[in-house]
Amino acid sequence: MDVFRKKTVINFKNDASKSGLKKKLTSFDLAAVGIGCVVGTGIFVSTGQGAKLAGPAVIISFLLAAITSGLCSLTYSELTSMFPVSGSTYSYSYIAFGEIVAWIIGWDLMLEYLVAGASVASAWSGTFMGILSNFGIKIPISITKTPMAGGILDLPAVLITLAVTLLLYKGVSESAKINNMIVGLKIFIILLFIFFGAMHIKVANYHPFAPYGAGGVMSAAAIIFFSFIGFDAIATAVEETKKPERDVPKGIMICFVVVVVLYMSVALVLTGIIPFKKIDINNALPGALSYIGINWGSALVGAGAVVGMISTLLVVLYGQVRIFMVMSRDGLLPKVFSHVNEKHGTPGLCTVITGVLIAILSGVVPLNIIMELCNIGTLFAFILVSLGIIVLRKTMPDVERKFKCPGVPFTPALTIVFCIYLMLGLKPVTWIRFVIWLLLGLIVYFAYGHKHSVIRNQKVDEEEIGV
């Protein structure tokens, strides 16, 4: 039963004090991290894909995804105020459920972040190629498409991933400054789209509102949930935050409000200015402006999308590196993943390894497969977070909570229901891939992680000396 051995808050705080990471982030930085992650590929790409599945009723799909994310943000806020440690859901699960569950969720988070990063890079490539084609520049398909899409390698996706990897290697504060600037730019671009698009809305485009019924709304919600991934990324930055107990919940809430307002507005305007069947899923917003004759606006929004998705990729890479780092610190992954570069104060080698893995994925795997895997991994993580809130209210009632999720256990239970509902909207093949990934994770755990677990080996040493 030592696979269910739990870590304590003191264990995590001791690890954090020795990490060597620099505490430089504020609540504003964290909100920008979340917005940088969420307002990117989701709003520029997923909106069009969701509209194809649900028609104008994609607005309802966004609402379902927003409610689910809002409930999740409440549970995340409580846990981050209780345990100001990196690792996000992985760390919370280690405290609430024990090592084997923490490993499963950590392995799941790897899937979430790796494929999220790959999907952003892939979407960036598609948007960038679209802009080049508008100027008459044609790049051979062999180096801009994945093998399953008729090419050899998506080279632009690989190159942008490696460039962002280098930026993260340099340091978190430098990355945060660039992320904040990009976030400001893409919010401006999105507001520009909403402003000009709103003046060309035709009510007739909203009819039929739900051409594919409830099934289409559900399928779209399951796909566009990808758009709301970001709260977990904020939670991974705890150890580099000046006042995590206060700043992390505040950053999550700011991020959520901004994101919901932007997404609902974009979905409403997009489906109002162009018939949903004519939406270009790879170039939704710029294509819609071109459709109504605002070509200069289309070019500007397209350029904003290309720049904006860079911050999304940056945040996703950042989150994955921190997950690897914490799992490595616990002995469940090789120590190379937790080594901090003294000059830059970042997990240097881990950053490089992560960047290379995401570059390979983005170069060879199609975008639609990547997005579905990302969604099922994220929803599974949110379910465990919600369960953790319920369990910890019973097992650790005296731990200080600077932010308390309202309505426990009903709020986290409702979150679980919404997550399961969205998961059921994904294709059976996505479930099969997810199960295979989890089974592979268990093999890795028992082959390596269980033997090298720091907390397990500490207990063995204590027993041997009679402590």
Short mmCIF file of C-alpha atoms in Angstrom, two decimals:
data_model
loop_
_atom_site.label_atom_id
_atom_site.label_comp_id
_atom_site.label_asym_id
_atom_site.label_seq_id
_atom_site.Cartn_x
_atom_site.Cartn_y
_atom_site.Cartn_z
CA MET A 1 0.00 0.00 0.00
CA ASP A 2 3.02 2.34 -0.09
CA VAL A 3 1.83 3.47 -3.53
CA PHE A 4 -0.81 5.48 -1.65
CA ARG A 5 1.74 7.20 0.58
CA LYS A 6 0.96 10.92 0.81
CA LYS A 7 3.16 14.00 0.89
CA THR A 8 2.48 16.79 3.33
CA VAL A 9 2.38 20.53 2.86
CA ILE A 10 5.65 20.73 4.80
CA ASN A 11 7.27 18.30 2.33
CA PHE A 12 6.33 20.49 -0.60
CA LYS A 13 7.38 23.73 1.11
CA ASN A 14 10.77 22.25 1.99
CA ASP A 15 11.23 21.22 -1.63
CA ALA A 16 10.22 24.68 -2.82
CA SER A 17 12.68 26.40 -0.48
CA LYS A 18 15.52 24.45 -2.10
CA SER A 19 14.36 24.83 -5.70
CA GLY A 20 16.41 27.90 -6.62
CA LEU A 21 13.51 29.41 -8.59
CA LYS A 22 13.17 33.20 -8.43
CA LYS A 23 9.96 34.73 -6.97
CA LYS A 24 9.14 37.60 -9.32
CA LEU A 25 5.53 37.17 -10.48
CA THR A 26 2.51 39.24 -9.34
CA SER A 27 -1.24 38.66 -9.64
CA PHE A 28 -1.20 40.77 -12.82
CA ASP A 29 1.56 38.58 -14.28
CA LEU A 30 -0.39 35.45 -13.36
CA ALA A 31 -3.60 36.77 -14.92
CA ALA A 32 -1.59 37.54 -18.05
CA VAL A 33 -0.16 33.99 -17.94
CA GLY A 34 -3.69 32.58 -17.88
CA ILE A 35 -4.98 34.95 -20.55
CA GLY A 36 -1.86 34.32 -22.61
CA CYS A 37 -2.60 30.61 -22.48
CA VAL A 38 -6.36 30.80 -22.97
CA VAL A 39 -6.77 33.67 -25.44
CA GLY A 40 -4.77 32.31 -28.33
CA THR A 41 -5.37 29.24 -30.42
CA GLY A 42 -8.75 28.85 -28.75
CA ILE A 43 -10.21 32.15 -29.86
CA PHE A 44 -8.49 32.27 -33.25
CA VAL A 45 -8.99 28.61 -34.25
CA SER A 46 -11.37 26.72 -31.93
CA THR A 47 -14.14 29.28 -32.44
CA GLY A 48 -14.36 28.42 -36.12
CA GLN A 49 -14.17 24.68 -35.48
CA GLY A 50 -16.93 24.89 -32.88
CA ALA A 51 -19.14 26.92 -35.23
CA LYS A 52 -18.82 24.21 -37.88
CA LEU A 53 -20.12 21.63 -35.39
CA ALA A 54 -22.88 23.65 -33.70
CA GLY A 55 -23.67 26.56 -36.03
CA PRO A 56 -24.61 29.83 -34.28
CA ALA A 57 -25.42 27.71 -31.20
CA VAL A 58 -21.65 27.60 -30.64
CA ILE A 59 -22.45 30.49 -28.28
CA ILE A 60 -24.22 27.93 -26.06
CA SER A 61 -21.23 25.62 -26.42
CA PHE A 62 -18.95 28.39 -25.18
CA LEU A 63 -21.34 29.02 -22.29
CA LEU A 64 -21.21 25.35 -21.24
CA ALA A 65 -17.42 25.36 -21.44
CA ALA A 66 -17.30 28.67 -19.54
CA ILE A 67 -19.52 27.36 -16.72
CA THR A 68 -17.33 24.27 -16.40
CA SER A 69 -14.18 26.37 -16.36
CA GLY A 70 -15.68 28.84 -13.89
CA LEU A 71 -16.52 26.07 -11.46
CA CYS A 72 -13.03 24.65 -11.90
CA SER A 73 -11.47 28.05 -11.24
CA LEU A 74 -13.17 28.15 -7.83
CA THR A 75 -11.71 24.78 -6.84
CA TYR A 76 -8.26 25.71 -8.15
CA SER A 77 -8.36 28.96 -6.18
CA GLU A 78 -8.97 27.16 -2.90
CA LEU A 79 -6.23 24.60 -3.46
CA THR A 80 -3.64 27.18 -4.48
CA SER A 81 -4.43 29.26 -1.39
CA MET A 82 -3.95 26.14 0.76
CA PHE A 83 -0.82 24.79 -0.90
CA PRO A 84 1.39 27.46 -2.49
CA VAL A 85 3.56 24.92 -4.34
CA SER A 86 4.33 24.18 -7.98
CA GLY A 87 2.93 21.11 -9.66
CA SER A 88 -0.71 22.14 -9.73
CA THR A 89 -3.09 19.17 -9.82
CA TYR A 90 -0.22 16.72 -9.42
CA SER A 91 0.85 18.24 -6.10
CA TYR A 92 -2.72 18.54 -4.80
CA SER A 93 -3.40 14.89 -5.65
CA TYR A 94 -0.22 13.80 -3.86
CA ILE A 95 -1.54 15.44 -0.69
CA ALA A 96 -5.18 14.33 -1.04
CA PHE A 97 -4.97 10.83 -2.53
CA GLY A 98 -1.38 9.58 -2.41
CA GLU A 99 1.49 8.84 -4.77
CA ILE A 100 -0.12 6.51 -7.32
CA VAL A 101 -3.00 8.92 -7.97
CA ALA A 102 -0.54 11.83 -8.13
CA TRP A 103 1.50 9.94 -10.70
CA ILE A 104 -1.58 9.21 -12.82
CA ILE A 105 -2.61 12.86 -12.82
CA GLY A 106 0.98 13.98 -13.44
CA TRP A 107 1.18 11.63 -16.40
CA ASP A 108 -2.18 12.98 -17.55
CA LEU A 109 -0.87 16.55 -17.24
CA MET A 110 2.04 15.58 -19.47
CA LEU A 111 -0.49 14.60 -22.12
CA GLU A 112 -2.42 17.83 -21.58
CA TYR A 113 0.56 20.17 -21.86
CA LEU A 114 2.55 18.34 -24.51
CA VAL A 115 -0.37 18.06 -26.89
CA ALA A 116 -1.59 21.57 -26.02
CA GLY A 117 1.80 22.96 -26.94
CA ALA A 118 1.86 20.93 -30.13
CA SER A 119 -1.65 22.08 -31.08
CA VAL A 120 -0.74 25.75 -30.58
CA ALA A 121 2.38 25.37 -32.71
CA SER A 122 0.39 23.55 -35.38
CA ALA A 123 -2.36 26.21 -35.38
CA TRP A 124 0.27 28.96 -35.51
CA SER A 125 1.78 27.33 -38.56
CA GLY A 126 -1.58 27.11 -40.32
CA THR A 127 -2.40 30.76 -39.60
CA PHE A 128 1.06 31.94 -40.64
CA MET A 129 0.86 30.01 -43.90
CA GLY A 130 -2.56 31.53 -44.53
CA ILE A 131 -1.14 35.05 -44.20
CA LEU A 132 1.75 34.25 -46.53
CA SER A 133 -0.64 32.84 -49.13
CA ASN A 134 -2.66 36.08 -49.03
CA PHE A 135 0.50 37.84 -50.20
CA GLY A 136 1.06 35.29 -52.94
CA ILE A 137 3.85 33.46 -51.11
CA LYS A 138 3.57 29.70 -51.53
CA ILE A 139 5.58 27.30 -49.37
CA PRO A 140 5.83 23.61 -50.40
CA ILE A 141 3.31 21.38 -48.62
CA SER A 142 6.08 18.91 -47.89
CA ILE A 143 7.53 21.24 -45.23
CA THR A 144 4.29 22.83 -43.96
CA LYS A 145 2.05 19.78 -43.44
CA THR A 146 2.27 16.70 -41.22
CA PRO A 147 2.68 13.23 -42.80
CA MET A 148 -1.01 12.44 -42.20
CA ALA A 149 -1.94 15.67 -44.05
CA GLY A 150 0.13 14.88 -47.14
CA GLY A 151 3.43 16.48 -46.11
CA ILE A 152 6.68 15.36 -44.51
CA LEU A 153 7.10 17.80 -41.63
CA ASP A 154 5.35 20.94 -40.37
CA LEU A 155 8.57 22.94 -40.26
CA PRO A 156 7.07 26.31 -39.19
CA ALA A 157 5.51 24.63 -36.14
CA VAL A 158 8.87 23.11 -35.21
CA LEU A 159 10.75 26.39 -35.61
CA ILE A 160 8.34 28.51 -33.54
CA THR A 161 8.44 25.91 -30.74
CA LEU A 162 12.23 25.96 -30.62
CA ALA A 163 12.26 29.79 -30.61
CA VAL A 164 9.88 29.95 -27.62
CA THR A 165 11.92 27.25 -25.87
CA LEU A 166 15.00 29.47 -26.12
CA LEU A 167 13.08 32.40 -24.63
CA LEU A 168 11.92 30.32 -21.64
CA TYR A 169 15.45 29.04 -21.14
CA LYS A 170 16.58 32.64 -20.62
CA GLY A 171 14.34 33.25 -17.59
CA VAL A 172 10.79 33.57 -16.22
CA SER A 173 10.79 37.34 -15.70
CA GLU A 174 11.95 38.00 -19.25
CA SER A 175 9.32 35.59 -20.55
CA ALA A 176 6.63 37.22 -18.41
CA LYS A 177 7.42 40.69 -19.76
CA ILE A 178 7.14 39.53 -23.35
CA ASN A 179 3.99 37.57 -22.54
CA ASN A 180 2.37 40.66 -20.97
CA MET A 181 3.09 42.73 -24.08
CA ILE A 182 1.72 40.07 -26.42
CA VAL A 183 -1.41 39.63 -24.25
CA GLY A 184 -2.09 43.37 -24.47
CA LEU A 185 -1.66 43.27 -28.25
CA LYS A 186 -3.98 40.35 -28.88
CA ILE A 187 -6.71 41.71 -26.60
CA PHE A 188 -6.57 44.90 -28.68
CA ILE A 189 -6.81 42.85 -31.89
CA ILE A 190 -9.79 40.87 -30.59
CA LEU A 191 -11.59 44.03 -29.48
CA LEU A 192 -10.95 45.44 -32.96
CA PHE A 193 -12.59 42.37 -34.52
CA ILE A 194 -15.59 42.68 -32.20
CA PHE A 195 -15.97 46.42 -32.90
CA PHE A 196 -15.88 46.20 -36.71
CA GLY A 197 -17.72 42.89 -36.88
CA ALA A 198 -20.60 44.08 -34.67
CA MET A 199 -21.49 46.72 -37.28
CA HIS A 200 -21.99 44.04 -39.96
CA ILE A 201 -24.07 41.47 -38.05
CA LYS A 202 -27.03 40.06 -39.99
CA VAL A 203 -29.73 38.44 -37.87
CA ALA A 204 -30.47 36.03 -40.74
CA ASN A 205 -27.07 34.38 -40.14
CA TYR A 206 -28.32 33.17 -36.74
CA HIS A 207 -30.96 31.03 -38.45
CA PRO A 208 -31.05 28.09 -38.04
CA PHE A 209 -29.58 28.68 -34.61
CA ALA A 210 -28.81 25.04 -33.77
CA PRO A 211 -28.75 23.18 -37.11
CA TYR A 212 -27.29 20.02 -35.59
CA GLY A 213 -29.31 20.03 -32.38
CA ALA A 214 -28.10 19.30 -28.87
CA GLY A 215 -25.59 16.77 -30.18
CA GLY A 216 -23.83 19.44 -32.20
CA VAL A 217 -23.75 21.82 -29.24
CA MET A 218 -22.28 19.09 -27.04
CA SER A 219 -19.65 18.08 -29.61
CA ALA A 220 -18.63 21.70 -30.10
CA ALA A 221 -18.40 22.27 -26.34
CA ALA A 222 -16.13 19.24 -26.00
CA ILE A 223 -13.81 20.58 -28.71
CA ILE A 224 -13.73 24.26 -27.73
CA PHE A 225 -13.10 23.43 -24.09
CA PHE A 226 -9.51 23.54 -25.31
CA SER A 227 -10.07 27.30 -25.43
CA PHE A 228 -10.36 27.52 -21.64
CA ILE A 229 -7.19 25.71 -20.64
CA GLY A 230 -5.14 28.15 -18.62
CA PHE A 231 -6.10 28.01 -14.95
CA ASP A 232 -3.88 24.99 -14.48
CA ALA A 233 -1.00 26.92 -16.04
CA ILE A 234 -1.45 29.69 -13.45
CA ALA A 235 -1.28 27.13 -10.67
CA THR A 236 2.05 25.80 -11.95
CA ALA A 237 3.64 29.23 -11.35
CA VAL A 238 3.08 29.27 -7.58
CA GLU A 239 6.72 28.90 -6.54
CA GLU A 240 7.74 31.87 -8.67
CA THR A 241 5.01 34.17 -7.28
CA LYS A 242 5.76 36.87 -4.70
CA LYS A 243 2.65 36.26 -2.54
CA PRO A 244 1.07 33.03 -3.85
CA GLU A 245 -1.74 32.68 -1.27
CA ARG A 246 -3.15 36.04 -2.39
CA ASP A 247 -1.91 36.49 -5.95
CA VAL A 248 -2.80 33.09 -7.44
CA PRO A 249 -6.56 33.11 -6.65
CA LYS A 250 -6.73 36.76 -7.71
CA GLY A 251 -4.93 36.03 -10.97
CA ILE A 252 -7.25 33.10 -11.73
CA MET A 253 -10.38 35.19 -11.21
CA ILE A 254 -9.15 38.10 -13.35
CA CYS A 255 -8.23 35.64 -16.10
CA PHE A 256 -11.63 33.93 -16.02
CA VAL A 257 -13.68 37.14 -16.26
CA VAL A 258 -11.63 38.54 -19.16
CA VAL A 259 -11.68 35.26 -21.06
CA VAL A 260 -15.43 34.64 -20.80
CA VAL A 261 -16.30 38.16 -21.97
CA LEU A 262 -13.96 37.92 -24.96
CA TYR A 263 -15.01 34.43 -26.05
CA MET A 264 -18.75 34.99 -25.85
CA SER A 265 -18.42 38.28 -27.74
CA VAL A 266 -16.27 36.77 -30.50
CA ALA A 267 -18.63 33.79 -30.95
CA LEU A 268 -21.64 36.10 -31.18
CA VAL A 269 -20.02 38.41 -33.72
CA LEU A 270 -18.40 35.68 -35.84
CA THR A 271 -21.62 33.72 -36.40
CA GLY A 272 -23.51 36.97 -37.00
CA ILE A 273 -21.34 38.31 -39.82
CA ILE A 274 -20.80 35.12 -41.84
CA PRO A 275 -22.93 31.99 -42.43
CA PHE A 276 -21.44 29.25 -40.27
CA LYS A 277 -20.92 26.93 -43.25
CA LYS A 278 -18.62 29.49 -44.85
CA ILE A 279 -16.33 29.90 -41.83
CA ASP A 280 -12.70 28.96 -42.54
CA ILE A 281 -11.83 26.83 -39.51
CA ASN A 282 -8.09 27.48 -39.95
CA ASN A 283 -8.48 31.23 -40.41
CA ALA A 284 -11.84 32.01 -38.77
CA LEU A 285 -11.58 35.65 -37.64
CA PRO A 286 -9.46 37.08 -40.47
CA GLY A 287 -11.55 35.12 -42.98
CA ALA A 288 -14.78 36.55 -41.57
CA LEU A 289 -13.53 40.12 -41.92
CA SER A 290 -12.48 39.41 -45.50
CA TYR A 291 -15.97 38.06 -46.16
CA ILE A 292 -17.53 41.40 -45.21
CA GLY A 293 -14.95 43.37 -47.19
CA ILE A 294 -12.68 44.64 -44.40
CA ASN A 295 -9.46 43.32 -45.93
CA TRP A 296 -7.11 45.59 -43.97
CA GLY A 297 -8.80 44.42 -40.75
CA SER A 298 -8.43 40.83 -41.87
CA ALA A 299 -4.69 41.30 -42.39
CA LEU A 300 -4.33 43.02 -39.01
CA VAL A 301 -6.28 40.33 -37.12
CA GLY A 302 -4.32 37.61 -38.92
CA ALA A 303 -1.04 39.19 -37.89
CA GLY A 304 -2.37 39.58 -34.33
CA ALA A 305 -3.31 35.91 -34.27
CA VAL A 306 0.19 34.87 -35.34
CA VAL A 307 1.80 37.02 -32.64
CA GLY A 308 -0.85 36.17 -30.03
CA MET A 309 -0.44 32.43 -30.32
CA ILE A 310 3.24 32.81 -29.42
CA SER A 311 2.29 33.76 -25.85
CA THR A 312 -0.03 30.76 -25.68
CA LEU A 313 2.79 28.46 -26.68
CA LEU A 314 5.10 30.15 -24.18
CA VAL A 315 2.71 29.57 -21.27
CA VAL A 316 1.98 25.96 -22.21
CA LEU A 317 5.70 25.18 -22.44
CA TYR A 318 6.23 26.90 -19.09
CA GLY A 319 3.53 24.80 -17.42
CA GLN A 320 4.86 21.50 -18.77
CA VAL A 321 8.40 22.27 -17.64
CA ARG A 322 7.20 22.99 -14.09
CA ILE A 323 5.20 19.75 -13.96
CA PHE A 324 8.25 17.77 -15.09
CA MET A 325 10.37 19.62 -12.52
CA VAL A 326 8.16 18.83 -9.52
CA MET A 327 7.70 15.17 -10.48
CA SER A 328 11.46 14.85 -10.89
CA ARG A 329 12.03 16.46 -7.49
CA ASP A 330 9.84 13.72 -5.99
CA GLY A 331 11.94 11.03 -7.69
CA LEU A 332 9.19 9.89 -10.04
CA LEU A 333 11.16 11.15 -13.06
CA PRO A 334 14.95 11.33 -13.56
CA LYS A 335 16.74 14.12 -11.66
CA VAL A 336 17.79 15.82 -14.89
CA PHE A 337 14.28 17.30 -15.11
CA SER A 338 14.62 19.23 -11.84
CA HIS A 339 18.11 20.67 -12.27
CA VAL A 340 17.94 24.48 -12.13
CA ASN A 341 20.36 26.52 -14.22
CA GLU A 342 22.24 28.83 -11.82
CA LYS A 343 22.71 31.63 -14.34
CA HIS A 344 19.10 31.95 -15.50
CA GLY A 345 17.25 30.45 -12.48
CA THR A 346 15.24 28.11 -14.74
CA PRO A 347 15.11 24.31 -15.24
CA GLY A 348 17.32 24.67 -18.30
CA LEU A 349 17.81 21.13 -19.58
CA CYS A 350 14.20 20.25 -18.79
CA THR A 351 13.07 23.25 -20.84
CA VAL A 352 15.12 22.10 -23.81
CA ILE A 353 13.85 18.49 -23.57
CA THR A 354 10.22 19.69 -23.32
CA GLY A 355 10.62 22.03 -26.27
CA VAL A 356 12.08 19.30 -28.45
CA LEU A 357 9.26 16.87 -27.55
CA ILE A 358 6.58 19.44 -28.41
CA ALA A 359 8.39 20.37 -31.62
CA ILE A 360 8.38 16.72 -32.73
CA LEU A 361 4.67 16.31 -31.91
CA SER A 362 3.66 19.50 -33.71
CA GLY A 363 5.73 18.53 -36.72
CA VAL A 364 4.15 15.11 -37.33
CA VAL A 365 0.68 14.92 -35.67
CA PRO A 366 -2.43 16.63 -37.17
CA LEU A 367 -4.12 19.46 -35.22
CA ASN A 368 -7.55 17.81 -34.78
CA ILE A 369 -6.10 14.70 -33.10
CA ILE A 370 -3.90 16.82 -30.83
CA MET A 371 -6.78 19.05 -29.65
CA GLU A 372 -9.06 16.16 -28.69
CA LEU A 373 -6.32 14.47 -26.65
CA CYS A 374 -5.62 17.76 -24.90
CA ASN A 375 -9.27 18.22 -23.94
CA ILE A 376 -9.80 14.78 -22.45
CA GLY A 377 -6.60 15.11 -20.41
CA THR A 378 -7.62 18.51 -19.06
CA LEU A 379 -11.16 17.45 -18.15
CA PHE A 380 -9.79 14.43 -16.30
CA ALA A 381 -7.45 16.70 -14.36
CA PHE A 382 -10.34 19.01 -13.44
CA ILE A 383 -12.33 16.05 -12.13
CA LEU A 384 -9.50 15.08 -9.77
CA VAL A 385 -9.12 18.68 -8.57
CA SER A 386 -12.83 18.76 -7.72
CA LEU A 387 -12.62 15.44 -5.89
CA GLY A 388 -9.60 16.78 -4.01
CA ILE A 389 -11.60 19.74 -2.66
CA ILE A 390 -14.25 17.40 -1.23
CA VAL A 391 -11.68 15.01 0.29
CA LEU A 392 -9.50 17.75 1.82
CA ARG A 393 -12.46 19.49 3.47
CA LYS A 394 -12.90 16.24 5.42
CA THR A 395 -9.30 15.14 5.96
CA MET A 396 -7.63 18.55 6.45
CA PRO A 397 -10.33 20.87 7.85
CA ASP A 398 -7.88 22.95 9.92
CA VAL A 399 -5.53 24.01 7.11
CA GLU A 400 -5.81 27.75 6.45
CA ARG A 401 -7.77 28.60 3.30
CA LYS A 402 -7.34 32.22 2.26
CA PHE A 403 -9.91 31.52 -0.44
CA LYS A 404 -12.76 29.03 0.09
CA CYS A 405 -14.70 27.50 -2.78
CA PRO A 406 -18.40 28.22 -2.08
CA GLY A 407 -21.01 25.47 -1.87
CA VAL A 408 -18.76 22.50 -1.11
CA PRO A 409 -19.49 19.64 -1.80
CA PHE A 410 -22.16 20.72 -4.31
CA THR A 411 -19.96 23.06 -6.39
CA PRO A 412 -17.15 20.53 -7.00
CA ALA A 413 -19.75 17.79 -7.58
CA LEU A 414 -21.43 19.95 -10.23
CA THR A 415 -18.01 20.58 -11.77
CA ILE A 416 -17.47 16.83 -12.08
CA VAL A 417 -20.86 16.41 -13.78
CA PHE A 418 -20.06 19.12 -16.34
CA CYS A 419 -16.60 17.65 -17.02
CA ILE A 420 -17.99 14.15 -17.57
CA TYR A 421 -20.67 15.61 -19.86
CA LEU A 422 -18.03 17.27 -22.02
CA MET A 423 -15.84 14.16 -22.03
CA LEU A 424 -18.75 12.11 -23.37
CA GLY A 425 -18.87 14.43 -26.37
CA LEU A 426 -15.43 13.28 -27.53
CA LYS A 427 -14.91 10.52 -30.08
CA PRO A 428 -14.49 6.89 -28.91
CA VAL A 429 -11.03 6.76 -30.53
CA THR A 430 -9.95 9.67 -28.31
CA TRP A 431 -10.99 7.68 -25.23
CA ILE A 432 -9.04 4.66 -26.49
CA ARG A 433 -5.89 6.77 -26.99
CA PHE A 434 -6.35 8.27 -23.52
CA VAL A 435 -6.68 4.86 -21.84
CA ILE A 436 -3.60 3.58 -23.68
CA TRP A 437 -1.66 6.64 -22.48
CA LEU A 438 -2.70 6.03 -18.85
CA LEU A 439 -1.77 2.33 -19.04
CA LEU A 440 1.62 3.25 -20.45
CA GLY A 441 2.00 5.66 -17.54
CA LEU A 442 1.39 2.90 -15.00
CA ILE A 443 4.09 0.79 -16.65
CA VAL A 444 6.55 3.69 -16.39
CA TYR A 445 5.61 4.28 -12.74
CA PHE A 446 6.21 0.71 -11.60
CA ALA A 447 9.34 0.37 -13.74
CA TYR A 448 10.94 3.62 -12.51
CA GLY A 449 8.91 5.99 -10.33
CA HIS A 450 7.95 3.55 -7.58
CA LYS A 451 11.55 2.48 -7.06
CA HIS A 452 12.97 6.00 -7.03
CA SER A 453 10.21 7.77 -5.09
CA VAL A 454 11.86 10.13 -2.59
CA ILE A 455 9.12 9.87 0.02
CA ARG A 456 9.02 6.06 -0.23
CA ASN A 457 12.80 5.72 0.10
CA GLN A 458 12.83 8.12 3.05
CA LYS A 459 10.34 5.88 4.81
CA VAL A 460 12.43 2.78 4.03
CA ASP A 461 15.53 4.47 5.47
CA GLU A 462 13.63 5.47 8.61
CA GLU A 463 12.42 1.91 9.11
CA GLU A 464 15.95 0.52 8.65
CA ILE A 465 17.39 2.76 11.37
CA GLY A 466 14.41 2.16 13.63
CA VAL A 467 12.88 5.66 13.50
#
